[in-house]
Amino acid sequence: MNDLTVEVNGLRLFARHGVGEQERKVGNLFEVTVHLRYPADGAIADDRLEDTLNYAEAVAVVREVMTVPSQLLEHVAGRLRSALTRRFPLIAGGMIRVAKLVPPFAADIDSVAVVLRW
């Protein structure tokens, strides 16, 4: 059996995640990266969309999950994993990175992030 990794890299979204009430009120810019391992034998052999993980649908799942505020990025990553594995039950594992691009403190950094692997 061949596993394939479908990658969605650097999806930028506005969302309302954060510990502080103000963060959840005004929102922030986030970047989500998702790598999902999926059985690829059918897609390799038959060239049919039904035989793989449709990354456009994966992006739609991510967008929907990101609309629901959470305090912790860890919780966001967990909700993303749950929603993606519900939508695509053949997912064999993966990685989700959720980055807050403008953290609510003074520092010269690109982002703060959590990474969930399974």
CSV table of C-alpha atoms in Angstrom, one decimal, residues 16 83 91 103:
chain,number,residue,atom,x,y,z
A,16,ARG,CA,-10.7,35.0,17.0
A,83,ALA,CA,-12.9,17.6,11.9
A,91,ILE,CA,-6.4,9.6,7.0
A,103,PRO,CA,0.9,37.7,19.0
